[in-house]
């Protein structure tokens, strides 16, 4: 009797006979810190140093520290503005190429302690780190390897100096979610008064593996940005544009500075890359990275920022948007207005997810388990996903509405703990009794948003046409 009951239960409810296992991951895979980083999506970059006061982009290194004197510096104004615009983290140029330190480093006098600001008692790094903590944003550090002020730049002594400063920053101002290593390296500079040109071998001079290890010891969760990773990579341009095809995978042995065409590889990654190193899209809200009053009228509009959002976050990357404080030590009114306008567009365009309350079906699913059901793409839970059987790398999802809505965006997400898989997909709308293709794309990754001509339809079909293996889709949204 018990056996009969068990079989009945299993057949009627599919409750325990289905032994379907989860799909095997298709490597390389993201680590936990990278997954957290993907979810952040929007981070702010802050460029601030003596350049702000000398009107330069690259200080030579001979600037008098006294020129650094923000009149009404208020880091909380920056952080609150970023928070209200939806940003999750902030990366500060603690030291740019000119070598001036925004914190009172014990290893140099070329810092805020020799400035007129707060009679040398101020500390911008502390102000920003504290404001981030207070308003629940993550804090990141940019420390330029190239230092046009330091007398030892180019010699082994400078590498020790650089490491000491990393230690100082990570010990006194953490936690730090991301460390940004700028690729610009070597050239002319002040160098303690020598005023000459110095070049270094970028691959060997800084002894990166040991330098990164020393940082990891202090902050095991930190993500390292550099042109080639190892945590996240440069997207290959400063225009705000990730590749339409954007693999999170890339082979680091193909990456070295100066290699012809490297920007293209960085921009789209490599389908068969051997490491998970996603692209970060760094771009400035103004033409320059530092504040210049002549650029007050050239701040990117909210609409432009939204376009950049679509070509960065909407292509599976994280956006790192630079917003430089002015000579008051405040984000300028025009920049603040643009950020507020950008947030308004985001909220407006992605207000109502039309996939919620629709009927979702799939051409096929992996076994009969709820664990792999297509309804998981619509449950607002990023930990669940729809999967297909091992040998099924192409399948579709259909979304039916009782009242036909007007749709202009489709948003898709893959379940990244199993690797990035999808190579191509298309979107169709039911129009005059047939399917009409309205959009198509290649990779998806963390997030893919496609915008198309608004269409009113009673059903949408998403065809996943090619994939590295069976599908694992965690989220589908329509707006
Ligand atoms: C570049 C630097 O040279 C710019 O000044 C800026 O910091 C940008 C983010 O990276 O390599």
XYZ file of C-alpha atoms and ligand atoms in Angstrom:
490
model
C 0.000 0.000 0.000
C 2.813 2.359 0.919
C 4.556 1.703 -2.400
C 1.361 2.357 -4.330
C 0.881 5.623 -2.482
C 4.471 6.621 -3.204
C 4.114 5.915 -6.929
C 0.802 7.762 -7.021
C 2.340 10.747 -5.304
C 5.353 10.730 -7.581
C 3.265 10.476 -10.727
C 0.621 13.019 -9.789
C 2.840 15.580 -8.172
C 6.173 14.792 -9.818
C 7.344 15.165 -6.290
C 10.260 12.843 -5.983
C 10.764 10.656 -9.021
C 12.631 13.336 -10.960
C 16.306 12.903 -10.332
C 17.321 15.674 -12.724
C 20.551 17.257 -11.583
C 21.513 20.876 -12.046
C 23.428 21.614 -15.284
C 27.191 21.305 -15.035
C 28.929 24.666 -15.037
C 30.599 25.764 -18.256
C 33.853 27.343 -17.130
C 35.605 29.635 -16.509
C 33.348 30.815 -13.711
C 33.090 34.047 -11.713
C 34.196 33.989 -8.092
C 31.888 35.227 -5.339
C 33.443 38.718 -5.277
C 32.978 39.064 -9.022
C 29.337 38.000 -8.723
C 28.793 40.686 -6.076
C 30.569 43.185 -8.351
C 28.314 42.273 -11.320
C 25.256 42.990 -9.193
C 26.486 46.476 -8.271
C 26.008 47.631 -11.907
C 26.486 51.374 -11.188
C 29.598 52.814 -9.538
C 30.929 56.354 -9.415
C 34.485 57.436 -10.148
C 35.823 60.590 -8.490
C 38.836 62.426 -9.919
C 40.090 65.109 -7.552
C 43.599 66.485 -6.931
C 45.719 69.595 -7.547
C 44.604 69.345 -11.213
C 41.202 70.612 -10.082
C 42.914 73.849 -9.048
C 45.506 74.125 -11.842
C 43.013 73.280 -14.596
C 45.042 70.332 -15.848
C 44.225 66.726 -16.696
C 47.696 65.346 -16.004
C 49.692 67.281 -13.395
C 53.436 67.335 -14.031
C 54.236 66.578 -10.388
C 55.708 69.992 -9.549
C 52.436 71.529 -8.309
C 52.715 73.258 -4.962
C 50.547 71.322 -2.464
C 49.204 74.673 -1.258
C 47.109 74.996 -4.437
C 44.844 72.234 -3.142
C 42.279 74.259 -1.216
C 38.615 73.351 -1.687
C 36.526 76.145 -0.182
C 33.522 74.205 1.106
C 34.536 70.584 0.670
C 31.728 68.168 1.555
C 32.192 64.491 0.683
C 28.720 63.687 1.987
C 27.202 65.837 -0.754
C 28.962 63.587 -3.324
C 27.945 60.359 -1.702
C 24.315 61.336 -1.106
C 24.051 62.472 -4.745
C 25.460 59.132 -5.953
C 23.256 57.140 -3.620
C 20.103 58.944 -4.723
C 21.042 58.311 -8.364
C 21.240 54.556 -7.704
C 25.017 54.117 -7.462
C 26.364 51.335 -5.260
C 30.070 52.135 -4.952
C 32.589 54.974 -5.302
C 36.217 54.824 -6.454
C 38.368 57.810 -5.436
C 41.658 58.916 -7.029
C 43.622 58.873 -3.775
C 46.677 59.753 -5.873
C 46.701 60.583 -9.605
C 49.759 60.677 -11.902
C 50.935 64.000 -10.329
C 51.661 62.160 -7.083
C 49.666 64.444 -4.740
C 48.068 62.343 -1.990
C 44.541 63.103 -0.818
C 45.370 61.593 2.575
C 48.172 62.575 4.984
C 50.502 59.744 3.970
C 53.397 59.144 6.334
C 55.629 58.357 3.332
C 55.594 61.747 1.599
C 54.985 65.422 2.250
C 53.398 65.837 -1.137
C 49.882 65.555 0.243
C 46.944 67.276 1.894
C 49.044 67.790 4.998
C 51.163 70.355 3.093
C 48.081 72.014 1.586
C 46.239 75.103 2.743
C 43.012 73.117 3.109
C 42.029 72.866 6.794
C 45.560 74.036 7.646
C 46.921 70.698 6.532
C 44.675 68.761 8.909
C 42.202 67.490 6.303
C 41.905 63.991 4.849
C 39.787 63.558 1.709
C 40.192 59.765 1.684
C 38.825 59.522 5.227
C 35.951 61.900 4.481
C 34.923 59.822 1.457
C 35.387 56.431 3.134
C 33.383 57.622 6.163
C 30.587 59.061 4.030
C 30.419 55.788 2.062
C 30.108 53.813 5.276
C 27.460 56.172 6.636
C 25.336 55.986 3.480
C 25.992 52.346 2.718
C 27.999 52.663 -0.482
C 31.110 50.619 -1.124
C 34.455 52.392 -1.198
C 37.170 51.827 -3.798
C 40.720 53.074 -4.263
C 42.591 54.409 -7.298
C 46.308 54.806 -6.599
C 48.221 55.724 -9.747
C 51.282 53.517 -10.201
C 52.860 56.253 -12.316
C 54.048 59.078 -10.052
C 55.480 62.185 -11.745
C 56.392 63.759 -8.425
C 58.419 61.029 -6.750
C 62.187 61.285 -7.031
C 62.624 57.507 -7.141
C 60.089 56.736 -9.851
C 61.675 54.141 -12.131
C 63.918 52.724 -9.366
C 63.162 49.776 -7.022
C 62.776 52.220 -4.100
C 59.638 53.650 -5.657
C 58.000 50.217 -5.799
C 58.532 49.908 -2.024
C 57.020 53.383 -1.599
C 54.017 52.396 -3.717
C 53.495 49.218 -1.703
C 53.778 51.089 1.597
C 51.063 53.447 0.433
C 48.819 50.564 -0.571
C 49.315 49.094 2.881
C 48.574 52.441 4.505
C 45.361 52.893 2.532
C 44.084 49.351 2.948
C 44.881 49.345 6.662
C 43.387 52.718 7.536
C 40.497 53.225 5.146
C 39.009 49.787 4.335
C 36.927 47.861 3.581
C 37.786 48.418 -0.075
C 35.675 46.692 -2.740
C 37.790 47.579 -5.784
C 41.356 48.666 -6.437
C 41.987 50.513 -9.698
C 45.407 50.262 -11.347
C 45.736 52.811 -14.117
C 47.494 51.677 -17.294
C 49.126 55.079 -18.002
C 52.765 54.637 -17.079
C 56.041 56.445 -17.515
C 56.998 59.566 -19.410
C 58.224 62.999 -18.507
C 57.723 64.490 -15.092
C 59.145 66.481 -12.214
C 60.616 63.429 -10.399
C 61.937 65.289 -7.377
C 63.361 68.082 -9.506
C 65.108 66.022 -12.207
C 62.504 67.080 -14.757
C 63.223 64.300 -17.193
C 61.647 61.443 -19.082
C 61.577 58.081 -17.329
C 60.272 54.860 -18.731
C 59.654 51.578 -17.028
C 58.790 48.077 -18.151
C 55.106 47.936 -17.163
C 55.111 44.136 -17.107
C 57.986 43.693 -14.653
C 58.704 46.965 -12.820
C 55.894 46.886 -10.241
C 56.251 43.137 -9.549
C 52.481 42.960 -9.764
C 51.923 39.387 -8.503
C 53.689 40.124 -5.207
C 52.150 43.602 -4.946
C 48.638 42.226 -5.434
C 49.302 39.437 -2.949
C 50.318 41.949 -0.315
C 47.006 43.761 -0.830
C 44.998 40.527 -0.817
C 46.427 39.731 2.587
C 44.840 42.916 3.904
C 41.619 42.719 1.878
C 40.848 39.213 0.604
C 37.626 40.315 -1.107
C 39.072 43.139 -3.167
C 38.511 43.170 -6.944
C 41.518 44.350 -8.951
C 40.895 46.428 -12.031
C 43.615 46.859 -14.607
C 43.578 46.806 -18.399
C 43.916 43.035 -18.184
C 42.387 42.247 -14.801
C 42.817 39.974 -12.865
C 39.460 40.941 -11.295
C 37.880 43.124 -13.959
C 39.215 44.421 -17.272
C 39.161 47.714 -19.132
C 36.465 47.884 -21.789
C 38.924 49.271 -24.359
C 37.494 52.804 -24.690
C 36.468 55.762 -22.527
C 33.229 56.406 -24.407
C 30.877 54.320 -22.308
C 30.469 51.507 -24.818
C 30.871 47.781 -24.175
C 30.794 45.414 -27.137
C 27.394 44.279 -28.387
C 28.990 40.899 -28.026
C 30.482 40.975 -24.561
C 32.025 37.838 -23.117
C 33.079 37.960 -19.466
C 35.794 35.537 -20.430
C 39.156 36.407 -21.921
C 42.625 34.853 -22.130
C 45.143 36.958 -20.289
C 48.039 35.649 -22.358
C 46.585 37.523 -25.324
C 46.582 40.792 -23.388
C 49.528 43.034 -23.163
C 49.802 46.781 -23.320
C 50.671 48.173 -26.710
C 49.502 45.121 -28.634
C 47.776 46.190 -31.845
C 44.017 45.769 -31.745
C 43.933 45.005 -28.042
C 41.071 47.473 -27.463
C 38.814 45.361 -29.649
C 39.576 42.206 -27.665
C 38.978 44.024 -24.375
C 35.715 45.414 -25.717
C 34.114 42.080 -26.535
C 36.109 39.515 -24.539
C 36.689 36.057 -25.997
C 34.131 33.310 -26.247
C 36.729 30.726 -25.310
C 38.743 32.884 -22.927
C 40.428 31.044 -20.089
C 39.626 33.469 -17.230
C 36.510 35.243 -15.982
C 37.495 38.930 -16.247
C 34.420 41.045 -17.019
C 34.645 44.475 -18.653
C 34.177 47.652 -16.628
C 32.971 50.699 -18.556
C 34.763 53.841 -17.303
C 33.590 57.128 -18.765
C 33.364 60.713 -17.534
C 30.209 62.798 -17.210
C 32.337 65.663 -18.626
C 34.874 65.720 -21.478
C 37.729 65.627 -18.940
C 38.308 63.411 -15.910
C 38.977 66.430 -13.668
C 36.785 69.474 -13.099
C 37.255 72.463 -15.421
C 34.777 75.347 -15.245
C 34.958 75.680 -19.047
C 33.235 72.290 -19.235
C 30.252 73.295 -17.089
C 28.079 73.492 -20.187
C 29.399 70.179 -21.529
C 28.083 67.886 -18.804
C 26.423 64.846 -20.376
C 22.644 65.135 -20.402
C 20.387 62.671 -18.546
C 19.400 61.219 -21.935
C 23.063 60.701 -22.894
C 23.725 59.018 -19.540
C 20.788 56.714 -20.151
C 22.193 55.774 -23.573
C 25.487 54.989 -21.854
C 23.608 52.901 -19.304
C 22.164 50.845 -22.169
C 25.576 50.345 -23.801
C 27.258 49.381 -20.521
C 24.942 47.803 -17.923
C 22.603 46.886 -20.777
C 25.459 44.919 -22.364
C 26.419 42.985 -19.272
C 29.071 45.363 -17.870
C 29.311 47.575 -14.818
C 29.310 51.331 -15.429
C 31.988 53.379 -13.641
C 30.825 56.956 -14.201
C 33.277 59.703 -13.311
C 31.822 62.817 -11.667
C 34.620 65.216 -10.631
C 34.158 67.651 -7.730
C 34.801 71.348 -8.421
C 37.073 73.821 -6.637
C 34.580 74.134 -3.791
C 34.953 70.397 -3.184
C 31.359 69.847 -4.274
C 29.743 68.128 -7.228
C 28.705 70.952 -9.531
C 24.992 71.780 -9.844
C 24.964 70.772 -13.529
C 26.398 67.346 -12.780
C 23.956 66.839 -9.906
C 21.026 67.831 -12.137
C 22.168 65.372 -14.831
C 22.472 62.538 -12.345
C 19.020 63.282 -10.952
C 17.595 63.416 -14.468
C 19.296 60.125 -15.334
C 17.734 58.432 -12.291
C 14.345 59.794 -13.279
C 14.675 58.267 -16.766
C 15.771 54.931 -15.297
C 12.772 54.867 -12.944
C 10.400 55.928 -15.680
C 11.628 53.561 -18.396
C 11.826 50.551 -16.098
C 8.789 51.323 -13.963
C 6.476 48.385 -14.597
C 7.820 44.981 -15.501
C 5.147 43.703 -17.865
C 6.364 40.123 -17.562
C 4.962 40.048 -14.024
C 1.352 38.850 -14.148
C 1.829 37.360 -17.597
C 1.710 33.684 -18.491
C 5.157 32.286 -19.218
C 5.784 28.988 -20.961
C 8.879 27.363 -22.437
C 9.314 25.089 -25.451
C 11.177 22.705 -23.142
C 12.544 22.481 -19.603
C 14.969 20.362 -17.671
C 12.905 17.536 -16.188
C 9.788 18.404 -14.297
C 11.312 20.038 -11.297
C 10.275 23.473 -10.123
C 14.004 24.046 -9.656
C 14.423 24.416 -13.444
C 10.958 25.665 -14.365
C 10.492 28.615 -16.707
C 8.409 30.373 -14.035
C 11.750 31.017 -12.284
C 12.617 33.712 -14.826
C 9.725 35.724 -13.499
C 9.979 35.258 -9.729
C 12.233 38.250 -8.961
C 14.684 35.834 -7.372
C 18.184 35.949 -8.922
C 19.059 32.651 -7.248
C 16.580 30.653 -9.362
C 16.686 29.942 -13.084
C 15.098 28.117 -15.974
C 17.249 25.396 -17.482
C 17.029 23.026 -20.426
C 18.251 19.438 -20.672
C 21.942 18.857 -21.291
C 21.616 18.333 -25.029
C 19.272 21.303 -25.578
C 21.177 24.470 -26.451
C 18.329 26.189 -28.307
C 14.830 26.746 -26.948
C 12.254 29.490 -26.545
C 10.146 31.230 -23.957
C 6.695 32.603 -24.713
C 5.042 35.331 -22.687
C 1.292 35.792 -23.034
C -0.716 38.778 -21.832
C -4.439 39.017 -21.179
C -4.448 42.681 -22.184
C -1.853 43.516 -24.885
C 0.671 45.994 -23.445
C 3.044 48.261 -25.403
C 6.611 47.037 -25.036
C 9.929 48.672 -25.892
C 12.580 46.889 -23.822
C 13.455 43.287 -23.151
C 15.851 42.580 -20.268
C 17.514 39.173 -19.945
C 19.926 37.699 -17.389
C 21.870 34.474 -17.332
C 22.516 32.477 -14.169
C 26.219 33.315 -13.959
C 27.324 30.802 -11.295
C 26.965 28.238 -14.118
C 29.033 30.342 -16.538
C 28.184 32.527 -19.499
C 26.519 30.490 -22.227
C 24.201 32.209 -24.682
C 25.729 33.124 -28.058
C 22.659 34.421 -29.862
C 18.977 35.122 -29.336
C 16.080 36.922 -30.974
C 12.853 38.517 -29.784
C 9.560 38.250 -31.662
C 6.148 39.836 -31.164
C 2.820 38.381 -32.299
C 1.464 40.767 -34.924
C -1.364 40.125 -37.389
C -1.398 36.412 -36.692
C 2.289 35.828 -37.140
C 5.589 36.216 -35.356
C 7.482 39.366 -36.236
C 11.160 39.674 -35.310
C 11.631 42.894 -33.333
C 15.156 42.531 -31.940
C 18.144 40.238 -31.829
C 21.340 39.965 -29.875
C 24.379 37.833 -29.220
C 25.667 37.510 -25.640
C 23.634 38.099 -22.467
C 25.817 37.541 -19.382
C 24.893 39.476 -16.252
C 22.293 41.594 -18.054
C 21.251 42.366 -21.592
C 18.761 45.108 -22.375
C 17.485 45.526 -25.927
C 15.491 48.596 -26.907
C 13.193 48.471 -29.934
C 10.346 50.392 -31.554
C 7.420 50.276 -29.107
C 5.028 47.502 -30.099
C 1.597 46.543 -28.777
C 1.204 42.800 -28.713
C -0.557 39.973 -26.937
C 2.517 37.749 -26.858
C 6.304 37.855 -27.016
C 8.654 35.012 -27.886
C 12.318 34.920 -26.956
C 14.317 32.442 -29.013
C 17.650 31.391 -27.592
C 19.218 30.239 -30.827
C 22.781 29.303 -29.913
C 24.497 28.556 -26.639
C 27.707 26.957 -25.354
C 25.577 24.303 -23.683
C 22.145 23.898 -22.154
C 20.436 27.148 -21.142
C 20.375 28.636 -17.632
C 18.354 31.874 -17.671
C 17.607 33.562 -14.369
C 15.538 36.577 -15.327
C 13.329 37.981 -18.066
C 11.726 41.418 -17.821
C 9.677 43.431 -20.301
C 8.967 47.162 -20.217
C 43.604 57.150 -17.660
C 44.302 58.327 -16.959
O 45.450 58.717 -17.641
C 43.270 59.431 -16.877
O 43.779 60.620 -16.362
C 42.118 58.914 -16.022
O 42.556 58.721 -14.695
C 41.555 57.629 -16.614
C 40.491 57.008 -15.763
O 42.576 56.684 -16.825
O 44.489 56.138 -17.981
